[in-house]
CSV table of C-alpha atoms in Angstrom, one decimal:
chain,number,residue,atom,x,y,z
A,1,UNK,CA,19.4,44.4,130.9
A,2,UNK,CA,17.0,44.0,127.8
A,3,UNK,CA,17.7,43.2,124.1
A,4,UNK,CA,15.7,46.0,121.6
A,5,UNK,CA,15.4,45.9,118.2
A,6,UNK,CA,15.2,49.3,116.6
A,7,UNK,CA,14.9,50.9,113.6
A,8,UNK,CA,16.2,54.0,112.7
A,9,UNK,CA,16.9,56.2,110.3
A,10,UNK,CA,20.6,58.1,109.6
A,11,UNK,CA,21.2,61.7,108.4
A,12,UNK,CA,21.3,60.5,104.8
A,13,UNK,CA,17.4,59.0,105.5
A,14,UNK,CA,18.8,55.5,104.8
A,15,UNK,CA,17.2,53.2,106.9
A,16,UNK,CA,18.9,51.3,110.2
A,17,UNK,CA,18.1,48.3,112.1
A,18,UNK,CA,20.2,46.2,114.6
A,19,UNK,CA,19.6,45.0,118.4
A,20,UNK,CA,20.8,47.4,121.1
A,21,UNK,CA,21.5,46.0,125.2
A,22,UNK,CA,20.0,48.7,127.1
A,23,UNK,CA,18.0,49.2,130.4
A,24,UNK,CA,15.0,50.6,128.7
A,25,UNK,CA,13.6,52.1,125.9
A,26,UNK,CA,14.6,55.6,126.4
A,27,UNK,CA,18.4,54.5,127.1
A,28,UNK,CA,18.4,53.4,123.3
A,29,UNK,CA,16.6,56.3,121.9
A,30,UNK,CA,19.1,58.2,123.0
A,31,UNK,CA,22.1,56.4,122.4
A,32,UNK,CA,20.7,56.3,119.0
A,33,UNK,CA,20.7,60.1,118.8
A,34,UNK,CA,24.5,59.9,120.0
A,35,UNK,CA,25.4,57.7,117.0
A,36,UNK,CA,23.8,60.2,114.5
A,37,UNK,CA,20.5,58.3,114.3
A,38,UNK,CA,16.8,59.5,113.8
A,39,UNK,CA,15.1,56.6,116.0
A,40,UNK,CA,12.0,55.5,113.8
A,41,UNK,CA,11.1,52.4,116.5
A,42,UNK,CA,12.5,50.6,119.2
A,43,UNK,CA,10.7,47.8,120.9
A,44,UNK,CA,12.4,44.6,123.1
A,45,UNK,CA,13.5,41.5,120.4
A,46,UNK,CA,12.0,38.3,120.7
A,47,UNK,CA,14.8,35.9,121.2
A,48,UNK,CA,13.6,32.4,120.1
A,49,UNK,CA,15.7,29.4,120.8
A,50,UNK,CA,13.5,26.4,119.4
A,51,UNK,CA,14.6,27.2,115.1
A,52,UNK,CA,17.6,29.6,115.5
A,53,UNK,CA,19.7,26.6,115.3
A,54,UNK,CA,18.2,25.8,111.9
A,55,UNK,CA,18.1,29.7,110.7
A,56,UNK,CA,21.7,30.0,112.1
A,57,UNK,CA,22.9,27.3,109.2
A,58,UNK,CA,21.2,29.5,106.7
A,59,UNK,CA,23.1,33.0,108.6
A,60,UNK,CA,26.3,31.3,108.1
A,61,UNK,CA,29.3,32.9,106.4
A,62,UNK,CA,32.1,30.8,104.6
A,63,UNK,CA,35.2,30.4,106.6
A,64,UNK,CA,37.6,32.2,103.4
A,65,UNK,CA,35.7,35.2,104.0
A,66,UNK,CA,35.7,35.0,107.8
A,67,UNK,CA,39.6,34.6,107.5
A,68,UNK,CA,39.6,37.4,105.0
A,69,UNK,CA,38.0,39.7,107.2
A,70,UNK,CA,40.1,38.9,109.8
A,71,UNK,CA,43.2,39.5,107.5
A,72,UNK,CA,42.0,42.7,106.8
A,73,UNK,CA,41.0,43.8,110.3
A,74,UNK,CA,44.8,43.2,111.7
A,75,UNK,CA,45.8,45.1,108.5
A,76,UNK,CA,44.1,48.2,109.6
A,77,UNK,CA,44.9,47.0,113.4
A,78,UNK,CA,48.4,47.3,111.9
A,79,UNK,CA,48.6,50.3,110.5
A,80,UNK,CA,47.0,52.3,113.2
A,81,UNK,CA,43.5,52.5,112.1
A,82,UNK,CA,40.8,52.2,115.0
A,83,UNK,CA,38.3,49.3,115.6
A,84,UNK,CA,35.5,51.2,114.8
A,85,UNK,CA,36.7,52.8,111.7
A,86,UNK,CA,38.1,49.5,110.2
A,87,UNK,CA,35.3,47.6,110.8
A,88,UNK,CA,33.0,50.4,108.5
A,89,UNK,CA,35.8,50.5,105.9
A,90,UNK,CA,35.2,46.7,105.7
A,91,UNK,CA,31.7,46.6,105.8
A,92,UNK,CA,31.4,47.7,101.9
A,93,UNK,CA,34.7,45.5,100.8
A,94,UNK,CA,33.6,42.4,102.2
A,95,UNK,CA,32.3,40.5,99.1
A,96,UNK,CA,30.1,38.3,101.0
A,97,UNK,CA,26.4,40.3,102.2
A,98,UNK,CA,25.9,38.1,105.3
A,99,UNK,CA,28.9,39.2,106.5
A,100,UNK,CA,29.0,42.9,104.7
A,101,UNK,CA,25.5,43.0,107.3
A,102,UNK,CA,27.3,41.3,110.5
A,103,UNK,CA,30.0,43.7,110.7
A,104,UNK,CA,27.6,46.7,110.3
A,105,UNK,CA,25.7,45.6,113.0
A,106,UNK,CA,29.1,45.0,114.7
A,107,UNK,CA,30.1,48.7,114.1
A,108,UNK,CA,26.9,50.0,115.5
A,109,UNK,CA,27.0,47.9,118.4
A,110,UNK,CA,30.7,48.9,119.2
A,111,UNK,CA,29.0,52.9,118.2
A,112,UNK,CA,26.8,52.6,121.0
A,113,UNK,CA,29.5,51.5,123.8
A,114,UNK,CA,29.8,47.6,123.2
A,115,UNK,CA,33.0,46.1,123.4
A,116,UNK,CA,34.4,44.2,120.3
A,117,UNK,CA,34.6,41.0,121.7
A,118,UNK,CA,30.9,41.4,123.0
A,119,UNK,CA,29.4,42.5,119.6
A,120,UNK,CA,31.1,39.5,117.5
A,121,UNK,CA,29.4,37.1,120.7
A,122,UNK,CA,26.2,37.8,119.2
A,123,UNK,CA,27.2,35.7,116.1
A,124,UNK,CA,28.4,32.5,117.4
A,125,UNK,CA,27.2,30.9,113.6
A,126,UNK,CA,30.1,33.5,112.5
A,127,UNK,CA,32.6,34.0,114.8
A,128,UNK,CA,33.2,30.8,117.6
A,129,UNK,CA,33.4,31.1,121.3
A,130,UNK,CA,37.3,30.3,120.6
A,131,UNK,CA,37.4,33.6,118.4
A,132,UNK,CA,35.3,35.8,120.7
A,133,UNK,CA,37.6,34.9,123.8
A,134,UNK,CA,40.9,35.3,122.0
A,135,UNK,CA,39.0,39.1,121.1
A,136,UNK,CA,37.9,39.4,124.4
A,137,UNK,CA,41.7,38.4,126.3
A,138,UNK,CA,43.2,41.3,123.5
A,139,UNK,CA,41.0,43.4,124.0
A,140,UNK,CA,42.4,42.8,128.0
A,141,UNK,CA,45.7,42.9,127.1
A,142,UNK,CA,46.0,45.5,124.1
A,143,UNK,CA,47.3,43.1,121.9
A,144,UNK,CA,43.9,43.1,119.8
A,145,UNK,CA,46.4,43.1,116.3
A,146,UNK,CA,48.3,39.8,117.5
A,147,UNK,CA,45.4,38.3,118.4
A,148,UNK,CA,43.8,38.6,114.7
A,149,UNK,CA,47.1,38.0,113.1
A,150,UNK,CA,47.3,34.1,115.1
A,151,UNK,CA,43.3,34.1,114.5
A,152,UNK,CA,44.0,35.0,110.6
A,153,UNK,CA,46.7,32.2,110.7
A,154,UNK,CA,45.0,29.4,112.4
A,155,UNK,CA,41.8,30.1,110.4
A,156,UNK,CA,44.1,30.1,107.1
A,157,UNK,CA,45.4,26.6,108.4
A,158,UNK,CA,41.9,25.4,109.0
A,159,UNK,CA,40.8,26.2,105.1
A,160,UNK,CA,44.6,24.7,103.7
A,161,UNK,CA,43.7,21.7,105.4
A,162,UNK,CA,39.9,21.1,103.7
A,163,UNK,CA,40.7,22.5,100.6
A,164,UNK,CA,43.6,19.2,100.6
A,165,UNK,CA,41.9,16.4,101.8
A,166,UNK,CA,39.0,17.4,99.3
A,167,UNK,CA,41.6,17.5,96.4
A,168,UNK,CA,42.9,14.4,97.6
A,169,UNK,CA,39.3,12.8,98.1
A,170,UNK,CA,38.2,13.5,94.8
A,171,UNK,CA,39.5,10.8,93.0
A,172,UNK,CA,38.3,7.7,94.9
A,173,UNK,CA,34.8,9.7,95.3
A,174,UNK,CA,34.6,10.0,91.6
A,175,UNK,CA,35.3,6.2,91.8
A,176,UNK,CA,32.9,5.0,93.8
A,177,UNK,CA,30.2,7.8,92.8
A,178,UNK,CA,31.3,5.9,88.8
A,179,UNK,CA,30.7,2.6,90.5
A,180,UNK,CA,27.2,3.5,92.0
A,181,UNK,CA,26.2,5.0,88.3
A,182,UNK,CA,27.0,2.1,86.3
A,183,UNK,CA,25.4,-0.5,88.6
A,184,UNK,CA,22.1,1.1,88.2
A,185,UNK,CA,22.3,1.8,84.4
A,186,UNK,CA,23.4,-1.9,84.1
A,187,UNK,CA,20.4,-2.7,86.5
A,188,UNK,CA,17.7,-0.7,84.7
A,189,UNK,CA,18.9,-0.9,80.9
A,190,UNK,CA,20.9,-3.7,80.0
A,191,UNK,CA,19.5,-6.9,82.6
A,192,UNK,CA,15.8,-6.3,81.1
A,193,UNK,CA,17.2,-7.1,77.7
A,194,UNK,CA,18.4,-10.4,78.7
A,195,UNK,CA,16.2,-11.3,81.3
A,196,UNK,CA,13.4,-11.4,78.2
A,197,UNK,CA,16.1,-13.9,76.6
A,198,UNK,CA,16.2,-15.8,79.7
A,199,UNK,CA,12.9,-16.3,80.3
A,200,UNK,CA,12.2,-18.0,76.9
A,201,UNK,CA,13.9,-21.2,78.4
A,202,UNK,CA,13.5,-22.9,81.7
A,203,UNK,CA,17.3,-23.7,82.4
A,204,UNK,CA,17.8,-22.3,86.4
A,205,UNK,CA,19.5,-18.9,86.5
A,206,UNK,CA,22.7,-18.6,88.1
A,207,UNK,CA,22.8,-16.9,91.7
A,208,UNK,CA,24.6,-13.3,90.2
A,209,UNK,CA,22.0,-13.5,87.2
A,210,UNK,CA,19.1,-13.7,90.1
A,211,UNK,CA,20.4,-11.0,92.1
A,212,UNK,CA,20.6,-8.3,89.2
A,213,UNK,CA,17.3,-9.7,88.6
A,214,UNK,CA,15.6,-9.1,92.0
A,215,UNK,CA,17.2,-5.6,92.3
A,216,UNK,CA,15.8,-4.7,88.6
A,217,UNK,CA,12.4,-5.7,90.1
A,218,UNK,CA,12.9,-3.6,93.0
A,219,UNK,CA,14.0,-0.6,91.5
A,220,UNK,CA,11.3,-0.9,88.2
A,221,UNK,CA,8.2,-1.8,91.0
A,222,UNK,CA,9.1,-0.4,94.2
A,223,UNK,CA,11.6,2.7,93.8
A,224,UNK,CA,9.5,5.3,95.8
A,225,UNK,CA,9.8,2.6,98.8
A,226,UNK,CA,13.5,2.7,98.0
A,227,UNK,CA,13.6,6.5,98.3
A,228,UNK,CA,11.4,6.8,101.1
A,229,UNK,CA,13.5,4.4,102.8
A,230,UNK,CA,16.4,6.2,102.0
A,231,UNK,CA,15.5,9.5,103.2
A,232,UNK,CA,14.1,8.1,106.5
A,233,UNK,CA,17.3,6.4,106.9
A,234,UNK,CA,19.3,9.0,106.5
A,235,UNK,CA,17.2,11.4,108.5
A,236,UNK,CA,17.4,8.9,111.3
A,237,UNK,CA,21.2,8.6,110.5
A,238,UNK,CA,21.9,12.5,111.4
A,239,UNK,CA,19.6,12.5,114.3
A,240,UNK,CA,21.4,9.1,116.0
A,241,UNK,CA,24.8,11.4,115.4
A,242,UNK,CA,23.6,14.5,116.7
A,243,UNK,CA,22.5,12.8,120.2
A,244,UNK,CA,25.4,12.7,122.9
A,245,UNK,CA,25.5,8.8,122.8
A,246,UNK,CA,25.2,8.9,119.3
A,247,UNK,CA,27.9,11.7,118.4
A,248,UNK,CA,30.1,9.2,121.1
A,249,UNK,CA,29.8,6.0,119.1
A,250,UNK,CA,30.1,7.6,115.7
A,251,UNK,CA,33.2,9.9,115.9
A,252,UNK,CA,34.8,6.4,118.1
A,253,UNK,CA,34.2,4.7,115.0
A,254,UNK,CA,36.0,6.9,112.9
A,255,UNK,CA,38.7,6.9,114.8
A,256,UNK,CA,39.0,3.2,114.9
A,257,UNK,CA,38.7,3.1,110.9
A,258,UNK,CA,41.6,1.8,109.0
A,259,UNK,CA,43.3,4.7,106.7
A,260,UNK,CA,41.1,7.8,108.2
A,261,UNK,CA,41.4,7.0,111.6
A,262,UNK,CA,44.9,7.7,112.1
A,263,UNK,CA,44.1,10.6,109.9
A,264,UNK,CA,41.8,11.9,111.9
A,265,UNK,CA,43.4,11.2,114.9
A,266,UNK,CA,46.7,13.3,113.8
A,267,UNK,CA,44.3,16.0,112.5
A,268,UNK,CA,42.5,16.6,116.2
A,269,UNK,CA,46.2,16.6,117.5
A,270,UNK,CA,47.1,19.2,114.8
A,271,UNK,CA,44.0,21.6,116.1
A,272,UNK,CA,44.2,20.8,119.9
A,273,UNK,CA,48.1,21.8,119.8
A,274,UNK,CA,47.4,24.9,117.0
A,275,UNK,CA,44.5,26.2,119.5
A,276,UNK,CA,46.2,26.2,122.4
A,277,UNK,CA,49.2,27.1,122.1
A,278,UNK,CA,47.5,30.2,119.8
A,279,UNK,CA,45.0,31.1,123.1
A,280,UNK,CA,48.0,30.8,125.3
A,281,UNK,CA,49.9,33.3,123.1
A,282,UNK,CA,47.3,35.7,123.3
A,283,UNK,CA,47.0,35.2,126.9
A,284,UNK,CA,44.1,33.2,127.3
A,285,UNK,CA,44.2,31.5,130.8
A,286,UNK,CA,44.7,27.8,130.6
A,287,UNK,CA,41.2,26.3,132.2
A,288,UNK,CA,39.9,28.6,129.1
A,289,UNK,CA,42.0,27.2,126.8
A,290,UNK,CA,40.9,23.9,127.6
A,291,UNK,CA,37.4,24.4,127.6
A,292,UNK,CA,37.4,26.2,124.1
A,293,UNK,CA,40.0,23.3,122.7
A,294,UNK,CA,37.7,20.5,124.1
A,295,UNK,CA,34.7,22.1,122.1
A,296,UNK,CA,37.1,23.0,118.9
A,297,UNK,CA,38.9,19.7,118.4
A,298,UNK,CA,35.7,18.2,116.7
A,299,UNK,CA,35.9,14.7,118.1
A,300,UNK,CA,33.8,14.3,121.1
A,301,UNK,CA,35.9,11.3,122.2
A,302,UNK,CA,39.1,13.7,122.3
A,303,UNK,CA,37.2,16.5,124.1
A,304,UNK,CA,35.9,14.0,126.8
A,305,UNK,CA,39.5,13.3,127.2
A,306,UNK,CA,40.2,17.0,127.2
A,307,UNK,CA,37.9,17.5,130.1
A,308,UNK,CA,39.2,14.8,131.8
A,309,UNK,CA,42.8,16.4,132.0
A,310,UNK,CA,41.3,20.0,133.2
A,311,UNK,CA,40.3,17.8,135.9
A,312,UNK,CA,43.6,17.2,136.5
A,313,UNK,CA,44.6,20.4,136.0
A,314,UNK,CA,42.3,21.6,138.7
A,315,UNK,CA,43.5,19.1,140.8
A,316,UNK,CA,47.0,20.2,141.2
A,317,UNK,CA,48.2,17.4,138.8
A,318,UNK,CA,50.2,19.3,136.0
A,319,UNK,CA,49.2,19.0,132.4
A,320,UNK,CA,51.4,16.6,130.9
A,321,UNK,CA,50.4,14.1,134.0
A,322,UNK,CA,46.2,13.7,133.1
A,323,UNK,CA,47.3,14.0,129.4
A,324,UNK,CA,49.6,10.5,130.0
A,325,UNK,CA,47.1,8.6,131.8
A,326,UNK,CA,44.6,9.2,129.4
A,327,UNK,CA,45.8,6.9,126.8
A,328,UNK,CA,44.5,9.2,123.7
A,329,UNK,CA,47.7,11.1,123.3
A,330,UNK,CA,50.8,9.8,121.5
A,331,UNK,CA,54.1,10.1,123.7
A,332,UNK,CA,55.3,12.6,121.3
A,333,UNK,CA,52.6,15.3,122.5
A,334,UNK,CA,52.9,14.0,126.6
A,335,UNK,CA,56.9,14.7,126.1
A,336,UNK,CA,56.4,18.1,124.6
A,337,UNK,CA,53.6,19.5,127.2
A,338,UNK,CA,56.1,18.0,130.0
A,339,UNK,CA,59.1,20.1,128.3
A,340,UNK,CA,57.1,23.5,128.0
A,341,UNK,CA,55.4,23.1,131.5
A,342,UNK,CA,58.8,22.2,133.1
A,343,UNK,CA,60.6,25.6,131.1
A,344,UNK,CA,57.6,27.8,131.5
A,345,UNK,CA,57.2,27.9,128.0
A,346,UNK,CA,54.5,25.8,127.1
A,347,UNK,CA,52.9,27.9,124.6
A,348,UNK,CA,55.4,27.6,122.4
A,349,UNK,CA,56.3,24.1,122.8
A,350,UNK,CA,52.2,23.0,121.8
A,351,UNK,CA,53.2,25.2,118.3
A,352,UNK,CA,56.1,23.1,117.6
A,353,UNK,CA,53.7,20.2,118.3
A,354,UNK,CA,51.3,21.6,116.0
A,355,UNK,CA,53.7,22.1,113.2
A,356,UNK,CA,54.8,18.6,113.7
A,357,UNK,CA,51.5,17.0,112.7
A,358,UNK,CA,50.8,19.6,110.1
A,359,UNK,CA,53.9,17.9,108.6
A,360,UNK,CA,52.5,14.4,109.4
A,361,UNK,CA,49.2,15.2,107.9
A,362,UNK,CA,50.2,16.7,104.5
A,363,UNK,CA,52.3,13.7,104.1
A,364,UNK,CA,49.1,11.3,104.5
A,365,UNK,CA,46.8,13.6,103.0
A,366,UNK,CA,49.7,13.7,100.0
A,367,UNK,CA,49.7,9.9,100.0
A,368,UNK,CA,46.3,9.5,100.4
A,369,UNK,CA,45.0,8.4,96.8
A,370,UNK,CA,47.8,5.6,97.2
A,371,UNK,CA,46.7,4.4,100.5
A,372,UNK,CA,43.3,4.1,98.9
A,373,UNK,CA,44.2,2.6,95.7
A,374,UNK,CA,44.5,-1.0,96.8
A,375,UNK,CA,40.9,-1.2,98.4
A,376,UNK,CA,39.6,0.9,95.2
A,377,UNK,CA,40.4,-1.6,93.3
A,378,UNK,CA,39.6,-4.6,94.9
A,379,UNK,CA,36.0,-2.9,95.2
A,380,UNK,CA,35.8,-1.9,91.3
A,381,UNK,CA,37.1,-5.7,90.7
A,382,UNK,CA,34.3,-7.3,92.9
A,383,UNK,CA,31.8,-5.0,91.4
A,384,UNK,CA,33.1,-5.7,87.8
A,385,UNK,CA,33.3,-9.4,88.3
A,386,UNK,CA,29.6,-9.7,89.8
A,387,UNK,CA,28.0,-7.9,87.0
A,388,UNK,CA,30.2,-10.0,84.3
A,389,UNK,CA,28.8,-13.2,86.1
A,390,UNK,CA,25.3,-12.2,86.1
A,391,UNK,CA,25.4,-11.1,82.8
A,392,UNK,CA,27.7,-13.9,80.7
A,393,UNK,CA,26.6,-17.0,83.1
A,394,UNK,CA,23.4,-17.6,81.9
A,395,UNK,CA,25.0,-17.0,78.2
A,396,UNK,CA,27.1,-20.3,78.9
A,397,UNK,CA,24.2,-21.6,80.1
A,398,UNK,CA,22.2,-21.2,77.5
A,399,UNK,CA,25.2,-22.3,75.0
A,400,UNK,CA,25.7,-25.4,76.7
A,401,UNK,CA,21.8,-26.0,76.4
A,402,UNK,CA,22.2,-25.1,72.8
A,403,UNK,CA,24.7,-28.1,72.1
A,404,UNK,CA,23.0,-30.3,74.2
C-alpha cells in the first residue's frame, strides 16, 4: 500500500490537502469523491527520513495543548458525540494552528476509513507511540473515553511536574545566571581601571589580581575564539549525548549527582509506575507496556533495566522477580509489583506506587531551593571572595609600598 498526497477541493471551493494510504491513484480519487471532495491532484508523497527529525522539532505542539485536546476529545467521548464529529468540532477551537492542522488531517484520514489510532501514528512529534497504543487497545476494547480520560490525566501530571521543578529552579538559576553577569562586567569594566594603576609600579601582582587580568586579556583580544569555542563545544556536547554510549554515560551521571539524582531517580519511578499501571488499565498487554514504559521513562539507564526485566518476563520469571535482581528499583516498588502480581491486581497496585512518589517528589521539589541553598552560597562566597582579592590585594600592596 502507497502513501499519496492530494489536493482537493470541497463543496465550498476551499482548498484540501492531506496524505491518503491507498492501493493506487484511482482508490483515492474516489474515496475523495466519498468525503465530499473535488480531487484537484493526487500523486504518491515522498517520505524522506534524513531532515524529518529536524523538521519534526519545528511540527511540534506544546504538551498543554496536547492535554487540552485530549480533555476535550473525552468530553465529547463523554457526552455521546462521535470520533469523527469531535475531532472537526475541535479543529477550529484548538488555539494552537499546528495542532488546529493535525486534527484536520486526522478527521479526513478517519473520513476516508482510517482508524483513530492509525491517523494520530502519523504524528509521532505529537502524539507518542505510548498515546497511539493506549488509542489503539480502546479502540479494541470500546473504552476509547477511559482511555483519553487516564491519557488526559497522566499528560496533566506530566505538565504539573515541569511547571514545579521550573518554579522551584528559578531561583538558584537566577543566581548563578547573576553570578556569570557580574564576573564579566567586573572582568571587562572595572579590572582595566586598575590594571592601568597597577602597571605604573613594578611591585609583583598577587595570583587573584593575575587571573582577572589574564581573563580581561582573553575576553578584550580573543572573544570570537571564545565563542567559537563555545559553540563547537556545545555542539559537540549534544551530539556525544545523542549517541547510545553517550546518552548511557550522561543520564548515569545524573543519576549519580548529589541533590538531582535522587530526584531524578524518584521522578523515572513516578512515570514507569504512572505509565503502566495507566496502559494496563486500558488493557494494554504487559510486553507492550514494557516496551512503551522503557522508551517513556526518559533515562536510558532505567529503560535498559526495563528491558532486562521483559526478559524475564518472557522467561517465565514473574515481574517482581527481574525487577529485584536488577538493583535499580527501591524495595518499596519490588514489594508493590509482588503484591498486585500475587492478587491479580497489579494495575492498580503500580498507581498506588505512582501516587507514592508523586508525594515524594513534590516534597523534594517543595524543598528544593533549601537543599540548594547551602552550595549556592558557598559558590556566591568563593566567587565574591576571589574577585575582592583580586581587586583590594594589590591595593595593600601598593599601600604598603607607599609607607615603605
Amino acid at each position: 500500500m502507497q502513501v499519496y498526497e492530494y489536493k482537493a477541493r470541497d463543496k465550498f471551493a476551499k482548498p484540501v490537502t492531506g496524505l491518503m494510504s491507498a492501493e493506487e491513484e484511482s482508490v483515492v480519487a474516489v474515496k475523495l469523491q466519498a468525503m465530499g471532495y473535488t480531487p484537484v491532484s493526487i500523486k504518491q508523497a515522498q517520505l524522506s527520513s534524513g531532515g524529518s527529525g529536524i523538521l519534526d522539532r519545528f511540527r511540534r505542539s506544546s504538551a498543554s495543548d496536547v492535554n487540552m485536546f485530549t480533555n476535550q476529545l473525552a468530553a465529547l467521548q463523554g457526552a455521546g458525540v462521535p470520533v469523527l464529529t469531535g475531532l472537526r468540532t475541535l479543529a477550529t477551537e484548538v488555539s494552537s494552528k499546528n495542532l488546529r492542522d493535525t486534527i484536520a488531517q486526522v478527521a479526513r484520514d478517519i473520513e476516508a476509513g482510517s482508524t483513530l489510532s492509525s491517523a494520530l501514528a502519523k504524528y509521532p512529534y505529537i502524539f507518542n507511540s505510548m498515546y497511539v497504543a493506549a488509542i489503539k487497545t480502546a479502540e479494541a476494547s470500546g473504552t476509547l473515553n477511559d482511555a483519553l480520560k487516564r491519557l488526559a490525566a497522566l499528560g496533566e501530571y506530566d505538565e504539573k511536574i515541569r511547571l514545579r521543578i521550573k518554579t522551584a529552579t528559578r531561583y538558584p538559576v537566577f543566581v548563578v545566571i547573576a553570578i556569570i553577569i557580574g564576573f564579566f562586567v567586573l572582568t571587562a569594566l572595572v579590572v582595566p581601571r586598575f590594571a592601568k594603576i597597577y602597571s605604573q609600579f613594578t611591585t609583583a601582582l598577587p595570583l587573584p589580581t593575575q587571573i582577572l587580568l589574564g581573563i580581561h586579556y582573553a575576553i578584550t583580544h580573543y572573544w570570537w575564539l571564545i565563542v567559537i569555542f563555545t559553540i563547537l563545544s556545545s555542539f559537540g556536547f549534544v551530539r556525544f549525548i545523542n549517541t547510545k554510549k553517550g546518552r548511557q554515560l550522561w543520564d548515569a551521571f545524573k543519576l549519580k549527582t548529589p541533590i538531582f539524582g535522587p530526584l531524578l531517580l524518584k521522578l523515572a519511578m513516578a512515570r514507569f509506575a504512572r505509565i503502566s499501571g495507566t496502559l494496563l488499565k486500558t488493557g494494554v498487554s504487559l510486553f507492550e507496556v514494557l516496551d512503551l514504559t522503557a522508551a517513556g521513562v526518559g533515562n536510558v539507564v532505567i529503560a535498559k533495566t526495563i528491558v532486562d526485566i521483559k526478559k524475564g518476563v518472557s522467561e517465565g520469571r514473574g515481574f517482581s522477580e527481574p525487577m529485584k535482581a536488577s538493583g535499580v528499583f527501591p524495595s518499596i516498588v519490588v514489594q508493590m509489583v509482588y503484591i498486585g502480581e500475587q492478587s491479580g491486581r497489579l494495575d492498580d497496585l503500580l498507581l498506588h506506587v505512582a501516587d507514592y512518589y508523586d508525594s515524594q517528589v513534590y516534597y523534594t521539589v517543595d524543598n528544593l531551593t533549601s537543599l540548594i541553598e547551602p552550595l549556592l552560597i558557598f559558590v556566591l562566597g568563593c566567587a565574591v571572595l576571589f574577585m575582592a582579592l583580586g581587586i583590594f590585594l594589590p591595593m595593600w600592596s601598593l599601600m604598603n609600598l607607599f609607607k615603605a
